[in-house]
JSON list of C-alpha atoms in Angstrom, two decimals:
[
{"chain": "D", "resi": 1, "resn": "MET", "atom": "CA", "xyz": [5.10, -90.08, -14.06]},
{"chain": "D", "resi": 2, "resn": "VAL", "atom": "CA", "xyz": [4.17, -89.03, -17.60]},
{"chain": "D", "resi": 3, "resn": "THR", "atom": "CA", "xyz": [2.19, -91.68, -19.42]},
{"chain": "D", "resi": 4, "resn": "ARG", "atom": "CA", "xyz": [1.90, -92.19, -23.17]},
{"chain": "D", "resi": 5, "resn": "SER", "atom": "CA", "xyz": [-1.64, -90.78, -23.14]},
{"chain": "D", "resi": 6, "resn": "ASP", "atom": "CA", "xyz": [-0.38, -87.67, -21.28]},
{"chain": "D", "resi": 7, "resn": "ARG", "atom": "CA", "xyz": [2.28, -87.11, -23.96]},
{"chain": "D", "resi": 8, "resn": "GLU", "atom": "CA", "xyz": [-0.22, -87.64, -26.77]},
{"chain": "D", "resi": 9, "resn": "ALA", "atom": "CA", "xyz": [-2.67, -85.22, -25.16]},
{"chain": "D", "resi": 10, "resn": "SER", "atom": "CA", "xyz": [0.03, -82.52, -25.00]},
{"chain": "D", "resi": 11, "resn": "VAL", "atom": "CA", "xyz": [1.13, -82.92, -28.64]},
{"chain": "D", "resi": 12, "resn": "GLU", "atom": "CA", "xyz": [-0.33, -80.29, -30.93]},
{"chain": "D", "resi": 13, "resn": "PRO", "atom": "CA", "xyz": [-1.07, -81.14, -34.56]},
{"chain": "D", "resi": 14, "resn": "LEU", "atom": "CA", "xyz": [1.70, -80.02, -36.87]},
{"chain": "D", "resi": 15, "resn": "GLN", "atom": "CA", "xyz": [0.84, -77.27, -39.33]},
{"chain": "D", "resi": 16, "resn": "LEU", "atom": "CA", "xyz": [3.78, -77.62, -41.66]},
{"chain": "D", "resi": 17, "resn": "GLY", "atom": "CA", "xyz": [2.73, -74.76, -43.94]},
{"chain": "D", "resi": 18, "resn": "GLN", "atom": "CA", "xyz": [2.45, -72.36, -41.00]},
{"chain": "D", "resi": 19, "resn": "ARG", "atom": "CA", "xyz": [5.84, -73.53, -39.73]},
{"chain": "D", "resi": 20, "resn": "VAL", "atom": "CA", "xyz": [7.43, -72.93, -43.16]},
{"chain": "D", "resi": 21, "resn": "ARG", "atom": "CA", "xyz": [5.95, -69.40, -43.22]},
{"chain": "D", "resi": 22, "resn": "GLU", "atom": "CA", "xyz": [7.21, -68.68, -39.67]},
{"chain": "D", "resi": 23, "resn": "ILE", "atom": "CA", "xyz": [10.72, -69.79, -40.56]},
{"chain": "D", "resi": 24, "resn": "ARG", "atom": "CA", "xyz": [10.71, -67.83, -43.84]},
{"chain": "D", "resi": 25, "resn": "LYS", "atom": "CA", "xyz": [9.52, -64.66, -42.09]},
{"chain": "D", "resi": 26, "resn": "SER", "atom": "CA", "xyz": [11.98, -65.10, -39.23]},
{"chain": "D", "resi": 27, "resn": "LYS", "atom": "CA", "xyz": [14.70, -64.95, -41.87]},
{"chain": "D", "resi": 28, "resn": "ASN", "atom": "CA", "xyz": [13.09, -61.85, -43.43]},
{"chain": "D", "resi": 29, "resn": "LEU", "atom": "CA", "xyz": [12.60, -63.58, -46.77]},
{"chain": "D", "resi": 30, "resn": "THR", "atom": "CA", "xyz": [9.83, -62.84, -49.25]},
{"chain": "D", "resi": 31, "resn": "LEU", "atom": "CA", "xyz": [8.12, -65.72, -51.04]},
{"chain": "D", "resi": 32, "resn": "GLU", "atom": "CA", "xyz": [10.10, -64.82, -54.15]},
{"chain": "D", "resi": 33, "resn": "GLU", "atom": "CA", "xyz": [13.44, -64.89, -52.29]},
{"chain": "D", "resi": 34, "resn": "ALA", "atom": "CA", "xyz": [12.62, -68.19, -50.56]},
{"chain": "D", "resi": 35, "resn": "SER", "atom": "CA", "xyz": [11.57, -69.62, -53.93]},
{"chain": "D", "resi": 36, "resn": "LYS", "atom": "CA", "xyz": [14.92, -68.72, -55.48]},
{"chain": "D", "resi": 37, "resn": "LEU", "atom": "CA", "xyz": [16.90, -70.09, -52.53]},
{"chain": "D", "resi": 38, "resn": "SER", "atom": "CA", "xyz": [15.00, -73.37, -52.38]},
{"chain": "D", "resi": 39, "resn": "GLY", "atom": "CA", "xyz": [14.49, -73.97, -56.08]},
{"chain": "D", "resi": 40, "resn": "LEU", "atom": "CA", "xyz": [10.74, -74.41, -55.53]},
{"chain": "D", "resi": 41, "resn": "ALA", "atom": "CA", "xyz": [8.29, -72.46, -57.66]},
{"chain": "D", "resi": 42, "resn": "ARG", "atom": "CA", "xyz": [6.81, -69.45, -55.85]},
{"chain": "D", "resi": 43, "resn": "SER", "atom": "CA", "xyz": [3.31, -70.87, -56.43]},
{"chain": "D", "resi": 44, "resn": "THR", "atom": "CA", "xyz": [4.33, -74.23, -54.92]},
{"chain": "D", "resi": 45, "resn": "LEU", "atom": "CA", "xyz": [5.83, -72.53, -51.88]},
{"chain": "D", "resi": 46, "resn": "SER", "atom": "CA", "xyz": [2.66, -70.43, -51.46]},
{"chain": "D", "resi": 47, "resn": "LYS", "atom": "CA", "xyz": [0.48, -73.57, -51.64]},
{"chain": "D", "resi": 48, "resn": "ILE", "atom": "CA", "xyz": [2.65, -75.29, -49.02]},
{"chain": "D", "resi": 49, "resn": "GLU", "atom": "CA", "xyz": [2.42, -72.29, -46.67]},
{"chain": "D", "resi": 50, "resn": "ASN", "atom": "CA", "xyz": [-1.36, -72.11, -47.12]},
{"chain": "D", "resi": 51, "resn": "GLU", "atom": "CA", "xyz": [-1.76, -75.85, -46.38]},
{"chain": "D", "resi": 52, "resn": "GLN", "atom": "CA", "xyz": [-3.15, -76.42, -49.90]},
{"chain": "D", "resi": 53, "resn": "ILE", "atom": "CA", "xyz": [-0.61, -79.15, -50.68]},
{"chain": "D", "resi": 54, "resn": "SER", "atom": "CA", "xyz": [1.69, -81.37, -48.64]},
{"chain": "D", "resi": 55, "resn": "PRO", "atom": "CA", "xyz": [5.31, -81.15, -49.73]},
{"chain": "D", "resi": 56, "resn": "THR", "atom": "CA", "xyz": [7.05, -84.25, -51.06]},
{"chain": "D", "resi": 57, "resn": "PHE", "atom": "CA", "xyz": [10.28, -85.41, -49.42]},
{"chain": "D", "resi": 58, "resn": "ALA", "atom": "CA", "xyz": [12.19, -83.83, -52.31]},
{"chain": "D", "resi": 59, "resn": "ALA", "atom": "CA", "xyz": [10.41, -80.49, -51.67]},
{"chain": "D", "resi": 60, "resn": "VAL", "atom": "CA", "xyz": [11.16, -80.71, -47.92]},
{"chain": "D", "resi": 61, "resn": "THR", "atom": "CA", "xyz": [14.83, -81.33, -48.74]},
{"chain": "D", "resi": 62, "resn": "LYS", "atom": "CA", "xyz": [14.91, -78.28, -51.02]},
{"chain": "D", "resi": 63, "resn": "LEU", "atom": "CA", "xyz": [13.18, -76.17, -48.33]},
{"chain": "D", "resi": 64, "resn": "VAL", "atom": "CA", "xyz": [15.61, -77.03, -45.53]},
{"chain": "D", "resi": 65, "resn": "THR", "atom": "CA", "xyz": [18.60, -76.51, -47.83]},
{"chain": "D", "resi": 66, "resn": "GLY", "atom": "CA", "xyz": [17.27, -73.22, -49.19]},
{"chain": "D", "resi": 67, "resn": "LEU", "atom": "CA", "xyz": [16.21, -71.86, -45.79]},
{"chain": "D", "resi": 68, "resn": "GLY", "atom": "CA", "xyz": [19.43, -73.03, -44.13]},
{"chain": "D", "resi": 69, "resn": "ILE", "atom": "CA", "xyz": [17.73, -75.10, -41.43]},
{"chain": "D", "resi": 70, "resn": "ASP", "atom": "CA", "xyz": [17.70, -78.70, -40.24]},
{"chain": "D", "resi": 71, "resn": "ILE", "atom": "CA", "xyz": [14.75, -81.00, -40.98]},
{"chain": "D", "resi": 72, "resn": "PRO", "atom": "CA", "xyz": [13.75, -81.25, -37.26]},
{"chain": "D", "resi": 73, "resn": "GLN", "atom": "CA", "xyz": [13.20, -77.48, -37.19]},
{"chain": "D", "resi": 74, "resn": "LEU", "atom": "CA", "xyz": [10.38, -77.91, -39.70]},
{"chain": "D", "resi": 75, "resn": "PHE", "atom": "CA", "xyz": [8.63, -80.48, -37.54]},
{"chain": "D", "resi": 76, "resn": "THR", "atom": "CA", "xyz": [8.94, -78.90, -34.10]},
{"chain": "D", "resi": 77, "resn": "GLN", "atom": "CA", "xyz": [6.89, -76.11, -32.61]},
{"chain": "D", "resi": 78, "resn": "PRO", "atom": "CA", "xyz": [8.78, -72.83, -32.29]},
{"chain": "D", "resi": 79, "resn": "ASP", "atom": "CA", "xyz": [10.00, -71.69, -28.91]},
{"chain": "D", "resi": 80, "resn": "THR", "atom": "CA", "xyz": [7.22, -69.42, -27.66]},
{"chain": "D", "resi": 81, "resn": "ARG", "atom": "CA", "xyz": [9.24, -67.79, -24.90]},
{"chain": "D", "resi": 82, "resn": "THR", "atom": "CA", "xyz": [9.34, -64.07, -25.30]},
{"chain": "D", "resi": 83, "resn": "THR", "atom": "CA", "xyz": [12.60, -62.27, -25.85]},
{"chain": "D", "resi": 84, "resn": "ALA", "atom": "CA", "xyz": [13.79, -59.39, -23.73]},
{"chain": "D", "resi": 85, "resn": "THR", "atom": "CA", "xyz": [11.44, -56.44, -23.98]},
{"chain": "D", "resi": 86, "resn": "GLY", "atom": "CA", "xyz": [13.51, -53.95, -22.08]},
{"chain": "D", "resi": 87, "resn": "ARG", "atom": "CA", "xyz": [10.91, -53.48, -19.32]},
{"chain": "D", "resi": 88, "resn": "ARG", "atom": "CA", "xyz": [12.15, -52.01, -16.08]},
{"chain": "D", "resi": 89, "resn": "ALA", "atom": "CA", "xyz": [10.64, -50.59, -12.92]},
{"chain": "D", "resi": 90, "resn": "ILE", "atom": "CA", "xyz": [12.23, -48.73, -10.04]},
{"chain": "D", "resi": 91, "resn": "THR", "atom": "CA", "xyz": [10.46, -48.47, -6.69]},
{"chain": "D", "resi": 92, "resn": "ARG", "atom": "CA", "xyz": [12.08, -46.11, -4.20]},
{"chain": "D", "resi": 93, "resn": "LYS", "atom": "CA", "xyz": [12.05, -47.00, -0.51]},
{"chain": "D", "resi": 94, "resn": "GLY", "atom": "CA", "xyz": [8.59, -46.43, 0.95]},
{"chain": "D", "resi": 95, "resn": "GLU", "atom": "CA", "xyz": [7.03, -45.51, -2.42]},
{"chain": "D", "resi": 96, "resn": "GLY", "atom": "CA", "xyz": [5.38, -48.85, -3.27]},
{"chain": "D", "resi": 97, "resn": "GLN", "atom": "CA", "xyz": [1.59, -49.18, -3.34]},
{"chain": "D", "resi": 98, "resn": "LEU", "atom": "CA", "xyz": [0.39, -50.07, 0.20]},
{"chain": "D", "resi": 99, "resn": "HIS", "atom": "CA", "xyz": [-2.22, -52.72, 0.95]},
{"chain": "D", "resi": 100, "resn": "PRO", "atom": "CA", "xyz": [-2.74, -52.99, 4.72]},
{"chain": "D", "resi": 101, "resn": "THR", "atom": "CA", "xyz": [-4.67, -55.85, 6.34]},
{"chain": "D", "resi": 102, "resn": "THR", "atom": "CA", "xyz": [-5.13, -56.82, 9.98]},
{"chain": "D", "resi": 103, "resn": "THR", "atom": "CA", "xyz": [-2.20, -59.27, 9.78]},
{"chain": "D", "resi": 104, "resn": "TYR", "atom": "CA", "xyz": [0.12, -57.75, 7.15]},
{"chain": "D", "resi": 105, "resn": "GLU", "atom": "CA", "xyz": [0.93, -54.53, 5.37]},
{"chain": "D", "resi": 106, "resn": "HIS", "atom": "CA", "xyz": [1.97, -55.32, 1.80]},
{"chain": "D", "resi": 107, "resn": "GLU", "atom": "CA", "xyz": [3.93, -52.76, -0.19]},
{"chain": "D", "resi": 108, "resn": "LEU", "atom": "CA", "xyz": [3.66, -53.72, -3.86]},
{"chain": "D", "resi": 109, "resn": "LEU", "atom": "CA", "xyz": [6.91, -53.17, -5.75]},
{"chain": "D", "resi": 110, "resn": "ALA", "atom": "CA", "xyz": [7.18, -52.50, -9.51]},
{"chain": "D", "resi": 111, "resn": "ASP", "atom": "CA", "xyz": [3.42, -51.92, -9.43]},
{"chain": "D", "resi": 112, "resn": "GLU", "atom": "CA", "xyz": [3.40, -49.77, -12.59]},
{"chain": "D", "resi": 113, "resn": "LEU", "atom": "CA", "xyz": [4.32, -52.82, -14.73]},
{"chain": "D", "resi": 114, "resn": "SER", "atom": "CA", "xyz": [1.38, -54.85, -15.99]},
{"chain": "D", "resi": 115, "resn": "GLY", "atom": "CA", "xyz": [1.51, -58.49, -17.03]},
{"chain": "D", "resi": 116, "resn": "LYS", "atom": "CA", "xyz": [4.36, -59.38, -14.67]},
{"chain": "D", "resi": 117, "resn": "ARG", "atom": "CA", "xyz": [5.31, -63.05, -14.35]},
{"chain": "D", "resi": 118, "resn": "MET", "atom": "CA", "xyz": [5.99, -62.54, -10.66]},
{"chain": "D", "resi": 119, "resn": "ILE", "atom": "CA", "xyz": [4.70, -60.16, -8.02]},
{"chain": "D", "resi": 120, "resn": "PRO", "atom": "CA", "xyz": [7.32, -58.71, -5.67]},
{"chain": "D", "resi": 121, "resn": "TYR", "atom": "CA", "xyz": [6.29, -57.01, -2.45]},
{"chain": "D", "resi": 122, "resn": "ARG", "atom": "CA", "xyz": [7.72, -55.94, 0.87]},
{"chain": "D", "resi": 123, "resn": "THR", "atom": "CA", "xyz": [5.57, -57.04, 3.80]},
{"chain": "D", "resi": 124, "resn": "THR", "atom": "CA", "xyz": [5.46, -55.98, 7.43]},
{"chain": "D", "resi": 125, "resn": "VAL", "atom": "CA", "xyz": [4.03, -58.80, 9.54]},
{"chain": "D", "resi": 126, "resn": "PHE", "atom": "CA", "xyz": [1.64, -57.50, 12.24]},
{"chain": "D", "resi": 127, "resn": "ALA", "atom": "CA", "xyz": [0.26, -60.91, 13.34]},
{"chain": "D", "resi": 128, "resn": "ARG", "atom": "CA", "xyz": [1.57, -62.25, 16.66]},
{"chain": "D", "resi": 129, "resn": "SER", "atom": "CA", "xyz": [-0.35, -65.52, 16.75]},
{"chain": "D", "resi": 130, "resn": "PHE", "atom": "CA", "xyz": [-1.73, -68.12, 14.37]},
{"chain": "D", "resi": 131, "resn": "ASP", "atom": "CA", "xyz": [-5.13, -67.26, 15.89]},
{"chain": "D", "resi": 132, "resn": "ASP", "atom": "CA", "xyz": [-4.89, -63.77, 14.33]},
{"chain": "D", "resi": 133, "resn": "TYR", "atom": "CA", "xyz": [-5.92, -65.47, 11.04]},
{"chain": "D", "resi": 134, "resn": "GLN", "atom": "CA", "xyz": [-9.43, -66.69, 10.27]},
{"chain": "D", "resi": 135, "resn": "ASP", "atom": "CA", "xyz": [-8.03, -69.48, 8.08]},
{"chain": "D", "resi": 136, "resn": "TRP", "atom": "CA", "xyz": [-4.94, -70.47, 6.12]},
{"chain": "D", "resi": 137, "resn": "VAL", "atom": "CA", "xyz": [-3.83, -68.13, 3.34]},
{"chain": "D", "resi": 138, "resn": "ARG", "atom": "CA", "xyz": [-3.66, -70.06, 0.05]},
{"chain": "D", "resi": 139, "resn": "HIS", "atom": "CA", "xyz": [-3.65, -69.09, -3.60]},
{"chain": "D", "resi": 140, "resn": "GLU", "atom": "CA", "xyz": [-2.28, -70.25, -6.95]},
{"chain": "D", "resi": 141, "resn": "GLY", "atom": "CA", "xyz": [1.44, -70.23, -7.67]},
{"chain": "D", "resi": 142, "resn": "GLU", "atom": "CA", "xyz": [4.62, -70.47, -5.69]},
{"chain": "D", "resi": 143, "resn": "GLU", "atom": "CA", "xyz": [6.19, -68.03, -3.26]},
{"chain": "D", "resi": 144, "resn": "PHE", "atom": "CA", "xyz": [9.63, -67.07, -2.13]},
{"chain": "D", "resi": 145, "resn": "LEU", "atom": "CA", "xyz": [10.24, -65.02, 0.99]},
{"chain": "D", "resi": 146, "resn": "LEU", "atom": "CA", "xyz": [13.39, -63.48, 2.42]},
{"chain": "D", "resi": 147, "resn": "VAL", "atom": "CA", "xyz": [13.40, -62.10, 5.95]},
{"chain": "D", "resi": 148, "resn": "LEU", "atom": "CA", "xyz": [14.74, -58.54, 5.81]},
{"chain": "D", "resi": 149, "resn": "SER", "atom": "CA", "xyz": [14.47, -57.79, 9.53]},
{"chain": "D", "resi": 150, "resn": "GLY", "atom": "CA", "xyz": [13.09, -59.28, 12.72]},
{"chain": "D", "resi": 151, "resn": "ARG", "atom": "CA", "xyz": [12.15, -62.86, 13.50]},
{"chain": "D", "resi": 152, "resn": "LEU", "atom": "CA", "xyz": [9.07, -64.75, 12.44]},
{"chain": "D", "resi": 153, "resn": "ALA", "atom": "CA", "xyz": [7.40, -68.14, 12.40]},
{"chain": "D", "resi": 154, "resn": "LEU", "atom": "CA", "xyz": [6.35, -69.61, 9.06]},
{"chain": "D", "resi": 155, "resn": "PHE", "atom": "CA", "xyz": [3.32, -71.85, 9.50]},
{"chain": "D", "resi": 156, "resn": "THR", "atom": "CA", "xyz": [2.56, -74.19, 6.59]},
{"chain": "D", "resi": 157, "resn": "GLU", "atom": "CA", "xyz": [-0.28, -76.65, 6.32]},
{"chain": "D", "resi": 158, "resn": "PHE", "atom": "CA", "xyz": [1.77, -79.83, 5.93]},
{"chain": "D", "resi": 159, "resn": "TYR", "atom": "CA", "xyz": [4.89, -79.00, 7.96]},
{"chain": "D", "resi": 160, "resn": "GLN", "atom": "CA", "xyz": [5.77, -78.02, 11.49]},
{"chain": "D", "resi": 161, "resn": "PRO", "atom": "CA", "xyz": [6.19, -74.25, 12.02]},
{"chain": "D", "resi": 162, "resn": "VAL", "atom": "CA", "xyz": [9.71, -73.01, 11.41]},
{"chain": "D", "resi": 163, "resn": "GLU", "atom": "CA", "xyz": [11.40, -69.96, 12.90]},
{"chain": "D", "resi": 164, "resn": "LEU", "atom": "CA", "xyz": [13.19, -67.66, 10.46]},
{"chain": "D", "resi": 165, "resn": "GLY", "atom": "CA", "xyz": [15.50, -64.73, 11.15]},
{"chain": "D", "resi": 166, "resn": "GLU", "atom": "CA", "xyz": [17.12, -61.96, 9.14]},
{"chain": "D", "resi": 167, "resn": "GLY", "atom": "CA", "xyz": [18.66, -63.36, 5.95]},
{"chain": "D", "resi": 168, "resn": "ASP", "atom": "CA", "xyz": [16.72, -66.66, 6.12]},
{"chain": "D", "resi": 169, "resn": "SER", "atom": "CA", "xyz": [14.46, -67.56, 3.21]},
{"chain": "D", "resi": 170, "resn": "ALA", "atom": "CA", "xyz": [11.76, -70.04, 2.23]},
{"chain": "D", "resi": 171, "resn": "TYR", "atom": "CA", "xyz": [10.30, -71.23, -1.07]},
{"chain": "D", "resi": 172, "resn": "TYR", "atom": "CA", "xyz": [6.96, -73.06, -1.06]},
{"chain": "D", "resi": 173, "resn": "ASP", "atom": "CA", "xyz": [3.80, -74.01, -2.90]},
{"chain": "D", "resi": 174, "resn": "ALA", "atom": "CA", "xyz": [1.33, -71.15, -2.28]},
{"chain": "D", "resi": 175, "resn": "GLU", "atom": "CA", "xyz": [-1.66, -73.47, -2.70]},
{"chain": "D", "resi": 176, "resn": "MET", "atom": "CA", "xyz": [-0.57, -75.06, 0.58]},
{"chain": "D", "resi": 177, "resn": "GLY", "atom": "CA", "xyz": [-2.00, -73.10, 3.52]},
{"chain": "D", "resi": 178, "resn": "HIS", "atom": "CA", "xyz": [0.57, -70.69, 4.93]},
{"chain": "D", "resi": 179, "resn": "VAL", "atom": "CA", "xyz": [0.78, -67.74, 7.36]},
{"chain": "D", "resi": 180, "resn": "LEU", "atom": "CA", "xyz": [3.52, -65.65, 8.97]},
{"chain": "D", "resi": 181, "resn": "VAL", "atom": "CA", "xyz": [3.67, -64.56, 12.60]},
{"chain": "D", "resi": 182, "resn": "SER", "atom": "CA", "xyz": [6.16, -62.02, 13.98]},
{"chain": "D", "resi": 183, "resn": "LEU", "atom": "CA", "xyz": [8.09, -63.17, 17.03]},
{"chain": "D", "resi": 184, "resn": "GLY", "atom": "CA", "xyz": [9.08, -60.58, 19.62]},
{"chain": "D", "resi": 185, "resn": "GLU", "atom": "CA", "xyz": [8.14, -56.92, 19.93]},
{"chain": "D", "resi": 186, "resn": "GLU", "atom": "CA", "xyz": [9.46, -55.82, 16.52]},
{"chain": "D", "resi": 187, "resn": "ASP", "atom": "CA", "xyz": [7.31, -56.44, 13.42]},
{"chain": "D", "resi": 188, "resn": "ALA", "atom": "CA", "xyz": [9.21, -58.71, 11.05]},
{"chain": "D", "resi": 189, "resn": "VAL", "atom": "CA", "xyz": [9.69, -57.43, 7.49]},
{"chain": "D", "resi": 190, "resn": "VAL", "atom": "CA", "xyz": [10.00, -59.77, 4.51]},
{"chain": "D", "resi": 191, "resn": "LEU", "atom": "CA", "xyz": [10.57, -59.51, 0.78]},
{"chain": "D", "resi": 192, "resn": "TRP", "atom": "CA", "xyz": [7.94, -61.74, -0.79]},
{"chain": "D", "resi": 193, "resn": "VAL", "atom": "CA", "xyz": [7.83, -62.83, -4.43]},
{"chain": "D", "resi": 194, "resn": "THR", "atom": "CA", "xyz": [4.78, -64.65, -5.79]},
{"chain": "D", "resi": 195, "resn": "ALA", "atom": "CA", "xyz": [4.84, -66.34, -9.17]}
]
């Protein structure tokens, strides 16, 4: 439940001048052009953008009309999500970066991309027993796994173990202890995505 104090703590102070500048630049307008469109003197607009004066209601009205925006746009933080950057990575079968351990062999996929929001990897599960692990595996984030071949048991700290087969998947909190164990003679292979 979000309390009032939680909401207040997450609200950032409004920098109206900075917001006006961001909107003006997003529309590729110079100060002079924005001045002409809004009917505000260039010097007044510059003072507003540099937080040297607070605009009157009349000035705000001229700004939103001249910039072709709604008043709420002036008083809300811009969407900071990034737009498409055109990044792409291809990993051919068997060409990912290998990281073997005693219980798994991870093959990192798309490893040439830095700053990824998720980490995809193909994992072969060598472990045959929960006792093959010294402790639970846990780390920040969330994970998704899809069984590509074989059968395995997914052990999680707060749930009973579950058996998964080819085509089965699981999504879970990675801060919760978790381990995989292959069932049968064949090593299970999973596609794992950590975010």
